[in-house]
Short mmCIF file of C-alpha atoms and ligand atoms in Angstrom, two decimals:
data_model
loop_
_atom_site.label_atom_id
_atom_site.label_comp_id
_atom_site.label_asym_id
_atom_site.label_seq_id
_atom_site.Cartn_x
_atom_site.Cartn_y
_atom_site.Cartn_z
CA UNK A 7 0.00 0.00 0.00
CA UNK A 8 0.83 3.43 -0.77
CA UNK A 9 0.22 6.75 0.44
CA UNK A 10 0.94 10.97 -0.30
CA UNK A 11 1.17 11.24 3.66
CA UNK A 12 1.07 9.34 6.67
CA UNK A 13 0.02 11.29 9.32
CA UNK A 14 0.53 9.71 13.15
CA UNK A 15 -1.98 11.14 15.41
CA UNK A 16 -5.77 11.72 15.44
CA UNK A 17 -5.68 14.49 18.05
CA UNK A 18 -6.53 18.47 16.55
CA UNK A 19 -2.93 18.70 14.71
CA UNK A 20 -3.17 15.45 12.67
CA UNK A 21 -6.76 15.76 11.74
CA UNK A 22 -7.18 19.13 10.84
CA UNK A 23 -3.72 18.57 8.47
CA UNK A 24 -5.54 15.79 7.25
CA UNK A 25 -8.67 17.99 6.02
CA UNK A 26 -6.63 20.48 4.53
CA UNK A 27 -4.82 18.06 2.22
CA UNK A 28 -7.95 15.90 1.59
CA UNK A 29 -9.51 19.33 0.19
CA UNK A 30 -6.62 19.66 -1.75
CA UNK A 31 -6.74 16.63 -3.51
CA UNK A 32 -3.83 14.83 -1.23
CA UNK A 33 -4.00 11.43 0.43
CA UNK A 34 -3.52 11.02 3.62
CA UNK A 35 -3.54 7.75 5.73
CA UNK A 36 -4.25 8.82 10.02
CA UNK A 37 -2.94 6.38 12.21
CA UNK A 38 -4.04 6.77 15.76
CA UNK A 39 -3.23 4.39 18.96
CA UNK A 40 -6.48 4.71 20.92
CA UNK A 41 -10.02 4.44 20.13
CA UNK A 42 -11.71 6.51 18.63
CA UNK A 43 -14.00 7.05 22.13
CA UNK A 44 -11.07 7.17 23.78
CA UNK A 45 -9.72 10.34 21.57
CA UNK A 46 -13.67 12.34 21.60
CA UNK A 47 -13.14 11.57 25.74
CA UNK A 48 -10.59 13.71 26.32
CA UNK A 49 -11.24 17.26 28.04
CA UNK A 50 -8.34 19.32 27.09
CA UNK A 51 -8.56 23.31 26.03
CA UNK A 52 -11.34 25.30 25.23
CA UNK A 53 -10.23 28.75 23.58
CA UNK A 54 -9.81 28.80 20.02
CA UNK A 55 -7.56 31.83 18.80
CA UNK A 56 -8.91 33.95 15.50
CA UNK A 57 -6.30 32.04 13.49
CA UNK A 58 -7.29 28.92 14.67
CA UNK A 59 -10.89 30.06 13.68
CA UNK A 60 -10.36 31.23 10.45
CA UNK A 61 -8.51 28.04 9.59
CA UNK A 62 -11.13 25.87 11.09
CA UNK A 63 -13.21 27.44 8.30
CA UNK A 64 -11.01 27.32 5.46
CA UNK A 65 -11.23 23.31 6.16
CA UNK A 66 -14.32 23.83 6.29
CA UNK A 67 -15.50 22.34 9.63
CA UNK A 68 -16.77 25.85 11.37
CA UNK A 69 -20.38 25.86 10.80
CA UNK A 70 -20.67 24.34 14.30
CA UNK A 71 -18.62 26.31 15.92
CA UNK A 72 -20.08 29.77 14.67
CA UNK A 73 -23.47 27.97 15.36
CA UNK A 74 -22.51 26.80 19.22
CA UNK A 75 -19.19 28.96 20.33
CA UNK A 76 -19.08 31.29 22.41
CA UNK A 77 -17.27 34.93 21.39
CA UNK A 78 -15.03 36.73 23.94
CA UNK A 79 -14.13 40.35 23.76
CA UNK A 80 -12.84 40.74 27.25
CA UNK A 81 -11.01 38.09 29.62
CA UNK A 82 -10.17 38.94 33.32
CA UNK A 83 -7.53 39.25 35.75
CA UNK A 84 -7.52 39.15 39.41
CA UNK A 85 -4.69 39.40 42.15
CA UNK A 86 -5.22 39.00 45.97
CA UNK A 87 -8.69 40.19 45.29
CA UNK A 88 -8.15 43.25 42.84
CA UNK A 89 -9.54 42.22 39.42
CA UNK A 90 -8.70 43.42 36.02
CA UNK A 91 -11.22 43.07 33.06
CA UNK A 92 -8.50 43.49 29.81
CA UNK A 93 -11.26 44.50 26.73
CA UNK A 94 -9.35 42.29 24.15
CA UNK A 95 -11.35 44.17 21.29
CA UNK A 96 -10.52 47.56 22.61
CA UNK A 97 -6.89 46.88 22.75
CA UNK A 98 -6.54 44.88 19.93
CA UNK A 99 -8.80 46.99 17.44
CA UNK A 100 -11.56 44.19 17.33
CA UNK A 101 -10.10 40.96 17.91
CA UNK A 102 -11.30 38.02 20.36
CA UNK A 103 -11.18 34.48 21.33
CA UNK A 104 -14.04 31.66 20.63
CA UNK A 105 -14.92 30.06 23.77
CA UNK A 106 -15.59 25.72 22.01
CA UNK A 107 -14.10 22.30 23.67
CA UNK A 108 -11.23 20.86 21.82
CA UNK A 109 -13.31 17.65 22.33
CA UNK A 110 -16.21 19.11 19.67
CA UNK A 111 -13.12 20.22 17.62
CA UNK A 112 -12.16 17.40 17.20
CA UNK A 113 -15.53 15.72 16.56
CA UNK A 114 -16.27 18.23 13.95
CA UNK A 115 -12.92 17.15 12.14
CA UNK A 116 -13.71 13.42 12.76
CA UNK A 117 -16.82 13.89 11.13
CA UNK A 118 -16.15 15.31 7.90
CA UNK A 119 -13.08 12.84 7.39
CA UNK A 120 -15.52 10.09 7.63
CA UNK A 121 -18.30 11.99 5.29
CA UNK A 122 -15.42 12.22 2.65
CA UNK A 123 -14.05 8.72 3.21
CA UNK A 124 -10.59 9.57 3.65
CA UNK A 125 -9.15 6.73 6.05
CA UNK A 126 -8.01 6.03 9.22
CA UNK A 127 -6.66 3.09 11.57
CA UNK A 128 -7.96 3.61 15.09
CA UNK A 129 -5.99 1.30 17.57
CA UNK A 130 -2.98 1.39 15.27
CA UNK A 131 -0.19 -0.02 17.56
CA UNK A 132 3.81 -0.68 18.16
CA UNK A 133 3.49 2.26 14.63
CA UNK A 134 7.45 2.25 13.35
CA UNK A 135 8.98 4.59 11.18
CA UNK A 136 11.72 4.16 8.83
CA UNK A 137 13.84 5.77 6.18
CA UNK A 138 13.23 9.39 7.32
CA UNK A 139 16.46 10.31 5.65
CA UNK A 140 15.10 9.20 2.28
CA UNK A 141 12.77 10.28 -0.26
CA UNK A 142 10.95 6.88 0.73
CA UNK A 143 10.15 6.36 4.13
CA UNK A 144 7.43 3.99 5.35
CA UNK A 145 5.27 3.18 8.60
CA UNK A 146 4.46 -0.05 9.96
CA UNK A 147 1.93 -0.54 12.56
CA UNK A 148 -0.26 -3.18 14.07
CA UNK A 149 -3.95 -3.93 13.90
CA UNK A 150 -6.29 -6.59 14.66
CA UNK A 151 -2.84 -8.53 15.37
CA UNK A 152 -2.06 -8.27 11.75
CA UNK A 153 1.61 -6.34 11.13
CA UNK A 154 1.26 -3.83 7.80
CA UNK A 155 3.68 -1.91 6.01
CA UNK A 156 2.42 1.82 4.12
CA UNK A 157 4.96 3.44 2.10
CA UNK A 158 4.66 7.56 1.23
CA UNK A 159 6.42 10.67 0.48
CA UNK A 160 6.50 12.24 3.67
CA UNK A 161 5.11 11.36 7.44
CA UNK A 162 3.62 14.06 10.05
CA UNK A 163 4.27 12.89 13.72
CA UNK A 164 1.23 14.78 15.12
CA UNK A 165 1.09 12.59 18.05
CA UNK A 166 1.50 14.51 20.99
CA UNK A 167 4.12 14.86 23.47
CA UNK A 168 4.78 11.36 24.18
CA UNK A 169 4.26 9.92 20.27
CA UNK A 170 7.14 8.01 18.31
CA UNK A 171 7.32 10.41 15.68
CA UNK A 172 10.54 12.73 17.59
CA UNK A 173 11.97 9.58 19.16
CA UNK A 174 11.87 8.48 15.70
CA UNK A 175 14.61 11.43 15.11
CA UNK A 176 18.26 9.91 15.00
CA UNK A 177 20.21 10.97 18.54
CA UNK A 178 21.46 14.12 18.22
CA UNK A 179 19.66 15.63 15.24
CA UNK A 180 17.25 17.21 17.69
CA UNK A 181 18.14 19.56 20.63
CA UNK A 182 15.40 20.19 23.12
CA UNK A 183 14.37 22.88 25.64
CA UNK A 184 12.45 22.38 28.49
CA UNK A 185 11.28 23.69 31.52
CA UNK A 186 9.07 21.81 34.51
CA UNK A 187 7.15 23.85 36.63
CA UNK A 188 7.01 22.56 40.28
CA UNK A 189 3.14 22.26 40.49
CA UNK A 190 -0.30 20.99 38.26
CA UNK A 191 -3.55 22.05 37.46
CA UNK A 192 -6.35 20.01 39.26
CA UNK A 193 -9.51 20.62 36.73
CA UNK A 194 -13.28 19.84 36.78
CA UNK A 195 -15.98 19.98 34.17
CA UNK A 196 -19.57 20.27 35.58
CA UNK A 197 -23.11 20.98 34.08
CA UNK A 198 -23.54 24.40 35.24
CA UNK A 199 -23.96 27.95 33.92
CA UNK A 200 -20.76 29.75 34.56
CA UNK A 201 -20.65 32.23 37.28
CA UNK A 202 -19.23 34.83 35.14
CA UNK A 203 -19.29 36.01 31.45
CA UNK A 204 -15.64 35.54 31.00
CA UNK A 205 -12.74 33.87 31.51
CA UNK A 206 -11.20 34.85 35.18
CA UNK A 207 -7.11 33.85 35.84
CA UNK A 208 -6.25 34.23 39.51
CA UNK A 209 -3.64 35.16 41.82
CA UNK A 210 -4.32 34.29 45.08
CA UNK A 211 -2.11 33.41 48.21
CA UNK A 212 -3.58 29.68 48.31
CA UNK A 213 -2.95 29.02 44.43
CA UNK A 214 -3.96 30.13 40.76
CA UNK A 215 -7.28 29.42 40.37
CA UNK A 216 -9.16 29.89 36.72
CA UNK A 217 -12.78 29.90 35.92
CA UNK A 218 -13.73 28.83 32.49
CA UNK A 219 -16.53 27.55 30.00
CA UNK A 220 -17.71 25.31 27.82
CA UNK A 221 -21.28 26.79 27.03
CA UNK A 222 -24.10 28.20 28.66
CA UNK A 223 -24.58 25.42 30.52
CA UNK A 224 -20.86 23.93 31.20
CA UNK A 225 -18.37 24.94 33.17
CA UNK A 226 -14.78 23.96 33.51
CA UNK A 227 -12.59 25.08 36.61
CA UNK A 228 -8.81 24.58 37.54
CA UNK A 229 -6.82 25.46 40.72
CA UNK A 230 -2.96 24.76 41.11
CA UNK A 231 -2.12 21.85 43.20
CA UNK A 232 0.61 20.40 44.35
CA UNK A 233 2.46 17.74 41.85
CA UNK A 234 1.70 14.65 43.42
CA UNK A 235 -2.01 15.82 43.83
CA UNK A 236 -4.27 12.61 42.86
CA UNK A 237 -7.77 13.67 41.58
CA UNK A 238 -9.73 10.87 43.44
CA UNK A 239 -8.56 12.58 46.95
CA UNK A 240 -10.35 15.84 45.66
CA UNK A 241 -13.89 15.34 46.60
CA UNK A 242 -16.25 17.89 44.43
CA UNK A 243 -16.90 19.61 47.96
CA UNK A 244 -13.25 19.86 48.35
CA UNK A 245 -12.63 21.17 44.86
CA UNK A 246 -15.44 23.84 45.37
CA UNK A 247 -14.55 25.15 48.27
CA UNK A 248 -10.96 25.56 47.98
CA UNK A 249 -12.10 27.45 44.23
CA UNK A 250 -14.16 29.97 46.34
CA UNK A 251 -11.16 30.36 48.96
CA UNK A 252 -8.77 31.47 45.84
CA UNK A 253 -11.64 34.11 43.77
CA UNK A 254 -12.70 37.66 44.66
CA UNK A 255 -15.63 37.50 47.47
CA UNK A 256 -18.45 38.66 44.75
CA UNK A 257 -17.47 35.65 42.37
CA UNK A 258 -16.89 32.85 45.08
CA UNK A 259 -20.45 34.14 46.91
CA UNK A 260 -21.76 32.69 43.49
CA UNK A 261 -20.15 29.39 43.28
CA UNK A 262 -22.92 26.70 43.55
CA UNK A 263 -21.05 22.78 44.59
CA UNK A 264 -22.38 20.76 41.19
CA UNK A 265 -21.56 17.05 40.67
CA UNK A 266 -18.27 17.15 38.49
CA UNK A 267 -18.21 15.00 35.13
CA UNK A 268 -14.82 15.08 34.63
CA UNK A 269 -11.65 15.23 37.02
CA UNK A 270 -8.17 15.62 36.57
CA UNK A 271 -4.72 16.37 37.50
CA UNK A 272 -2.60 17.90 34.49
CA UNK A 273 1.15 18.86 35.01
CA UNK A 274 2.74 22.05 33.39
CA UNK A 275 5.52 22.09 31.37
CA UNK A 276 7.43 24.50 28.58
CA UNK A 277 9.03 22.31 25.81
CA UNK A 278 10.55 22.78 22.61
CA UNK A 279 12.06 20.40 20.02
CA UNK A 280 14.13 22.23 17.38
CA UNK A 281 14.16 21.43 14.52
CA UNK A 282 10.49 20.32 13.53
CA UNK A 283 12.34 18.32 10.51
CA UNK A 284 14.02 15.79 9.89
CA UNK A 285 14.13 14.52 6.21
CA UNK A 286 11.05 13.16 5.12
CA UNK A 287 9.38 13.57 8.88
CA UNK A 288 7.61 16.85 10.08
CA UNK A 289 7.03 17.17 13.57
CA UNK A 290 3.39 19.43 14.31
CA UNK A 291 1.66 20.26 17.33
CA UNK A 292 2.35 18.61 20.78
CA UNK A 293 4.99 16.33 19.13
CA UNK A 294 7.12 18.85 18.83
CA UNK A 295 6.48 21.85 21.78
CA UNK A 296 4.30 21.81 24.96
CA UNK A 297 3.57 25.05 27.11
CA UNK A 298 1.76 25.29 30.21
CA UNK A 299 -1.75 25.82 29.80
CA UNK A 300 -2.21 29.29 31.39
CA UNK A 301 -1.77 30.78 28.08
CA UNK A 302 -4.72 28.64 26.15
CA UNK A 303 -2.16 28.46 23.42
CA UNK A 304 -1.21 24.91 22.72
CA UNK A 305 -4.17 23.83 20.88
CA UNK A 306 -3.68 26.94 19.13
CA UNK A 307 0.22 26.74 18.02
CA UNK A 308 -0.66 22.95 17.12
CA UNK A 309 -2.96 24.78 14.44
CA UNK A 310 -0.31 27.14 13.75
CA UNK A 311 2.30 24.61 12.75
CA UNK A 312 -0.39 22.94 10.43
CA UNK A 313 -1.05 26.35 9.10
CA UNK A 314 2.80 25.98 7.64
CA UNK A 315 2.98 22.57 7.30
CA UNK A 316 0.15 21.95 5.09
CA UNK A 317 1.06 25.12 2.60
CA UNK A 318 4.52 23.65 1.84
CA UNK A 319 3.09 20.35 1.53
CA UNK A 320 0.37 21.80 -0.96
CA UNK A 321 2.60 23.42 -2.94
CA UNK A 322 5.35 20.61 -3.19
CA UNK A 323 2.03 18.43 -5.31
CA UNK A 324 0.60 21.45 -6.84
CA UNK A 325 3.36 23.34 -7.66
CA UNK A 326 6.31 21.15 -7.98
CA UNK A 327 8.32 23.61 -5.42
CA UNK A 328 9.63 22.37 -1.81
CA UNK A 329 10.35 26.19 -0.59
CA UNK A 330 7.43 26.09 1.98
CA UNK A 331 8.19 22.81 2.81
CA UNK A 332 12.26 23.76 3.68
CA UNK A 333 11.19 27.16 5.66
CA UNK A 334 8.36 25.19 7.77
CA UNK A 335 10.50 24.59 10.69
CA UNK A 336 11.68 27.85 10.70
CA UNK A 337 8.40 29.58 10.44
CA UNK A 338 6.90 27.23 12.80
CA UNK A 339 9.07 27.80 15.42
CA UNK A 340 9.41 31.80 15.20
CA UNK A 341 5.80 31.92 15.86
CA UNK A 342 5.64 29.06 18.40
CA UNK A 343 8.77 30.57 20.83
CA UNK A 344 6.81 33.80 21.05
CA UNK A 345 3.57 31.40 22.75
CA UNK A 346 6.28 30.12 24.39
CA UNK A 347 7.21 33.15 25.86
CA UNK A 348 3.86 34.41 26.74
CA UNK A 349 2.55 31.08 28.25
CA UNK A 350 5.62 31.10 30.52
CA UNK A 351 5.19 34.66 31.91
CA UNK A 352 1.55 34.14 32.68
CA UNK A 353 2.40 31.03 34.28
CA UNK A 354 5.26 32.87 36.11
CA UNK A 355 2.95 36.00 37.11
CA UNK A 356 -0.01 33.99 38.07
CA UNK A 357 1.05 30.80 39.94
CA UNK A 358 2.46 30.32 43.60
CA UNK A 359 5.81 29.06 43.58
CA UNK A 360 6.66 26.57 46.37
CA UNK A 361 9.66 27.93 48.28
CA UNK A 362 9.21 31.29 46.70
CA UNK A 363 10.66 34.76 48.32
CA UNK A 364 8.98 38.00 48.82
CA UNK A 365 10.69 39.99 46.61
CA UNK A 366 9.36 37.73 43.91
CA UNK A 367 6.27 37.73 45.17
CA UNK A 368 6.41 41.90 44.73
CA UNK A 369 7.98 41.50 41.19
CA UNK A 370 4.28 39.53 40.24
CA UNK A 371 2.32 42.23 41.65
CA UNK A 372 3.95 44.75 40.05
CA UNK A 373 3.29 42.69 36.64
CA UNK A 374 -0.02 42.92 37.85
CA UNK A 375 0.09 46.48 38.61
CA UNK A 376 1.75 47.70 35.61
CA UNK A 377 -0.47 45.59 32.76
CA UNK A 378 -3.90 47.27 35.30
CA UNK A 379 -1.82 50.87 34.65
CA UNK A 380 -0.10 50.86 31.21
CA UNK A 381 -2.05 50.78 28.24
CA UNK A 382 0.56 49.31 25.96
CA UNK A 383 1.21 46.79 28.40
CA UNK A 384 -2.58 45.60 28.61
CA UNK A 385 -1.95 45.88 24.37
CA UNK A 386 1.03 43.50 24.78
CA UNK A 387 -0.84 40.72 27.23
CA UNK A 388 -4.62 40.89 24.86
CA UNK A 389 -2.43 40.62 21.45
CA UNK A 390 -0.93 37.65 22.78
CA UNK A 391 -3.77 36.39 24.20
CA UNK A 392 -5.78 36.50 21.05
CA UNK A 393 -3.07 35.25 19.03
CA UNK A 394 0.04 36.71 16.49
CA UNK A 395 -1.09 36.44 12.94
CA UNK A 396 0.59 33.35 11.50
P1 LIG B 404 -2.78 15.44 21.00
O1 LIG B 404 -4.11 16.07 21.20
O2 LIG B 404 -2.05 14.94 22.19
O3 LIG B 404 -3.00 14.26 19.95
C1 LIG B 404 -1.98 13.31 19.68
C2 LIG B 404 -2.65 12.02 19.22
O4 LIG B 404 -1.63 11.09 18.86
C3 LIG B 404 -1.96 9.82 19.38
N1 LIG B 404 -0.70 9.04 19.52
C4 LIG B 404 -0.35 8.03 18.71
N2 LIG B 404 -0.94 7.49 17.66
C5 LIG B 404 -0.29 6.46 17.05
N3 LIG B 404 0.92 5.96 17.46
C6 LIG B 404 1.55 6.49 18.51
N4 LIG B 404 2.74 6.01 18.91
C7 LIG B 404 0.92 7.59 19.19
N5 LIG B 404 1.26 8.33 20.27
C8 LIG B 404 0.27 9.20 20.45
C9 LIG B 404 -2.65 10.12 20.69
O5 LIG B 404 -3.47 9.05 21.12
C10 LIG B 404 -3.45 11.37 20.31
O6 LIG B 404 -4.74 11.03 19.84
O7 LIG B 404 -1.78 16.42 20.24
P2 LIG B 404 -2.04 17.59 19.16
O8 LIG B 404 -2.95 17.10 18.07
O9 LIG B 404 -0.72 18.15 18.84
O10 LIG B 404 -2.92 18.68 19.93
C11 LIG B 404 -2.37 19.43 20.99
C12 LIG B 404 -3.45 19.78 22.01
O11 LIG B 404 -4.17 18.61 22.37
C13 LIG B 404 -2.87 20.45 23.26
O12 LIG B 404 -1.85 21.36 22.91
C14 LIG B 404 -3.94 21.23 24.06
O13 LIG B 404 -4.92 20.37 24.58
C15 LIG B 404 -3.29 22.03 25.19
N6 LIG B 404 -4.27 22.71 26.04
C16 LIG B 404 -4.85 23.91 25.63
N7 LIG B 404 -4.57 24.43 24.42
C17 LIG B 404 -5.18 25.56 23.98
O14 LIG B 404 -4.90 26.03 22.87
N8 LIG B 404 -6.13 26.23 24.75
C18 LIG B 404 -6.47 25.76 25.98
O15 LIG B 404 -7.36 26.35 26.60
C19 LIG B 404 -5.81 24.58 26.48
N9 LIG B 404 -6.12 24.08 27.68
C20 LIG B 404 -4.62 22.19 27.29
C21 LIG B 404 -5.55 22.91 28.09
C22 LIG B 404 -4.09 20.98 27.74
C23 LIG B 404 -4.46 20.49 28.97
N10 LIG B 404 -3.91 19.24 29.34
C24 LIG B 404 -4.68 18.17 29.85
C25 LIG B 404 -2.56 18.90 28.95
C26 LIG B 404 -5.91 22.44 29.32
C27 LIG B 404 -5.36 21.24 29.79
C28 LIG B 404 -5.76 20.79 31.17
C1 LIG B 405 -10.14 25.54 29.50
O1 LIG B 405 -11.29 25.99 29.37
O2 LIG B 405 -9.92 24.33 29.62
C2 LIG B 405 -9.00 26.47 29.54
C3 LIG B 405 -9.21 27.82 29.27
C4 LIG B 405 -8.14 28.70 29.31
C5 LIG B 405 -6.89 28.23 29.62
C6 LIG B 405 -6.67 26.89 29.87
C7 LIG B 405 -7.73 26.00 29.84
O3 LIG B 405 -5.85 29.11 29.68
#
C-alpha cells in the first residue's frame, strides 16, 4: 500500500492537516493508537484563537462552531482580590477568542473525514517509522494482530508529546528545551452555567485558580495543586470550596457545589524540540512543543504549525516547489517561541511558587500592577492572548 502522507496522530494537529490536504486533492492515511471514544473523551482546552478560527473554516468544519461557540471580547484578571477586566477588542482593534471544547473540535474534524471517506486506523499499535532520511520512508503498525507496512512521500508525527514520531529522530539531530514547573492544574468539568461572562485567571495566596466555559450550561474550573495531587482525593466539595477560597468575594459568593463530570490532574511544562524536521518527517503540534496551559495556546500553536505545514506540503504536489516545505520549521518555530514566551510569563505571574521569596512575590504584583496601569502593556498581554497572525 501506498500513500501521499502518513500522518501519526488523530488528536486536533493530525486531523485538521488531514482535512486540509484531503480538500486539496492529497491522500492522507491517520494512524491513531487509541479508540476513537477514547480520543472524543478527552477534556483538554477550550479557547480557540482567531487564526485557529479562520482556519477551522477554510477546512471547512466551522459551521458548528459559529453555530454553538461562544465569542469573547474581554477576559479577566484578578490578584489578591483586585480584578482586572482586559477588553481584548478595545486593545486589539476588534479581535477576540471563541470560547468551544477541543473535544467538539475534534468531533467536527472526525466527522467530515468520515463523510469524505478519507481513512483512518484507530488502535494502530507498536506504529514504526523508517527511512526518514530518504525520499521513501514507510510506517508499519499493528492492527487486529495483523503487522502492515504503508509506504509515502513524507510522514507528520502529530502525536502529541509522548508519540514516536521525535523519538523516531536519530540521537542528536534534535536539541530540546524544556522547563518543569514545580506544580499541576487540578480541573473539573460540571453541568452548570458559569458564574461569570468571562474567563477569570487568579492570583491568590492559596494558588492560581481559573474559571472557564464550555457553554451556557458547562463549566470547567482549575486550581494549582501540588504535583503529586491525585484527583480521586479531591472530593467535588473539596474542589469547590478551595475554588471559592482562591476568587474575589463577589465571584466565590456565586459558586454553587455541582456534581463534576470530569476530574483531573494535568502537570505544566514548557518544551521545545528544534528542529520540527528531519528529512522526510515533520514534527506538528504537541509532538514537537508543549507550554503550560495558562496561556490557552497549545491547541492553538498545534494549528499554527499545520497552518505551515500543510502550505509547503500543498505546494510541493501542486506546484512542484519544496520552498514552503524547507522554511516550515523555521516559520513554525518563530511563531511558536513567542507562545512560548507568553505562556511562561503568565504562568510565572499567576502561579504560587513553592519555596518562593517576597521579593518575587512583589515583582508579580507589580506585573499585575503595571499591565492594570499601562495601556501598551494591557496591548502587549490581549495581542498575545488572542493570538500573532501566523
Ligand atoms: P494530541 O491532542 O495529544 O494528539 C496526539 C494524538 O496522537 C496519538 N498518539 C499516537 N498514535 C499512534 N501511534 C503512537 N505512537 C501515538 N502516540 C500518540 C494520541 O493518542 C493522540 O490522539 O496532540 P495535538 O494534536 O498536537 O494537539 C495538541 C493539544 O491537544 C494540546 O496542545 C492542548 O490540549 C493544550 N491545552 C490547551 N490548548 C489551547 O490552545 N487552549 C487551551 O485552553 C488549552 N487548555 C490544554 C488545556 C491541555 C491540557 N492538558 C490536559 C494537557 C488544558 C489542559 C488541562
Ligand atoms: C479551559 O477551558 O480548559 C482552559 C481555558 C483557558 C486556559 C486553559 C484552559 O488558559
Amino acid at each position: 500500500m501506498r500513500r501521499q502522507v502518513v500522518i501519526i496522530g488523530s488528536g486536533p494537529a493530525g486531523l485538521l492537516l488531514g482535512q486540509l490536504l484531503g480538500r486539496a486533492g492529497i491522500d492522507t492515511l491517520i494512524l491513531e493508537r487509541s479508540t476513537r471514544e477514547h480520543v472524543l473523551s478527552r477534556i483538554r482546552a477550550g479557547v480557540l484563537e482567531r487564526g485557529t478560527v479562520a482556519l477551522l473554516e477554510k477546512a471547512g468544519v466551522a459551521e458548528r462552531l459559529h453555530r454553538e461557540g461562544l465569542v469573547h471580547s474581554g477576559v479577566e484578571l484578578a490578584f489578591d482580590g483586585d480584578r482586572l477586566r482586559l477588553d481584548l477588542a478595545a486593545l486589539t482593534g476588534g479581535a477576540g477568542v471563541s470560547v468551544y471544547g477541543q473535544t467538539e473540535v475534534t468531533r467536527d474534524l472526525m466527522e467530515a473525514r468520515e463523510a469524505a471517506g478519507r481513512p483512518t486506523v484507530f488502535e494502530a499499535g507498536d506504529v514504526e517509522i523508517r527511512d526518514i532520511e530518504t525520499a521513501c520512508p514507510s510506517v508499519s503498525f499493528t492492527v487486529h494482530g495483523e503487522r502492515r507496512t504503508v509506504a509515502c512521500d513524507f510522514v507528520a508525527a502529530c502525536d502529541g508529546f509522548h508519540g514516536i514520531g521525535r523519538r523516531s529522530v536519530p540521537e542528536g539531530a534534535l536539541r530540546t528545551f524544556e522547563r518543569v514547573y514545580p506544580f499541576g492544574w487540578l480541573g473539573l468539568l460540571t453541568d452548570a452555567p458559569p458564574v461569570t461572562d468571562e474567563l477569570v485567571y487568579a492570583n491568590h495566596p492559596r494558588g492560581f485558580a481559573l474559571l472557564s466555559m464550555r457553554s451556557p450550561t458547562r463549566s470547567r474550573y482549575y486550581v494549582q495543586v501540588p504535583l503529586e495531587t491525585r484527583a480521586e482525593d479531591w472530593s467535588d466539595e473539596r474542589f469547590f470550596d478551595e475554588l471559592r477560597l482562591r476568587l474575589p468575594a463577589g465571584m466565590a459568593s456565586r459558586l454553587r457545589t455541582t456534581p463534576s463530570i470530569e476530574k483531573s490532574v494535568a502537570p505544566l511544562r514548557s518544551f521545545v524540540a528544534e528542529p520540527m524536521r528531519f528529512g522526510s518527517l515533520f514534527l506538528a503540534g504537541d509532538a514537537a512543543h508543549i507550554v503550560p496551559p495558562t496561556g490557552a495556546k497549545g491547541l492553538n500553536l498545534a494549528a499554527g504549525d499545520v497552518h505551515y505545514l500543510s502550505s509547503g506540503l500543498i505546494e510541493h504536489y501542486r506546484e512542484g516547489s519544496d520552498a514552503g516545505l524547507d522554511r516550515y520549521s523555521e516559520r513554525a518555530l518563530g511563531r511558536v517561541w513567542k507562545a512560548e514566551r507568553f505562556s511562561w510569563w503568565m504562568t510565572s505571574m499567576l502561579h504560587r511558587f513553592p519555596g518562593t521569596d517576597a521579593f518575587a512575590e512583589r515583582m508579580q504584583r507589580a506585573e499585575f500592577d503595571h499591565v492594570a496601569s499601562v495601556r501598551s502593556a494591557a496591548a502587549n498581554v490581549a495581542e498575545n492572548y488572542v493570538g500573532l497572525p501566523f
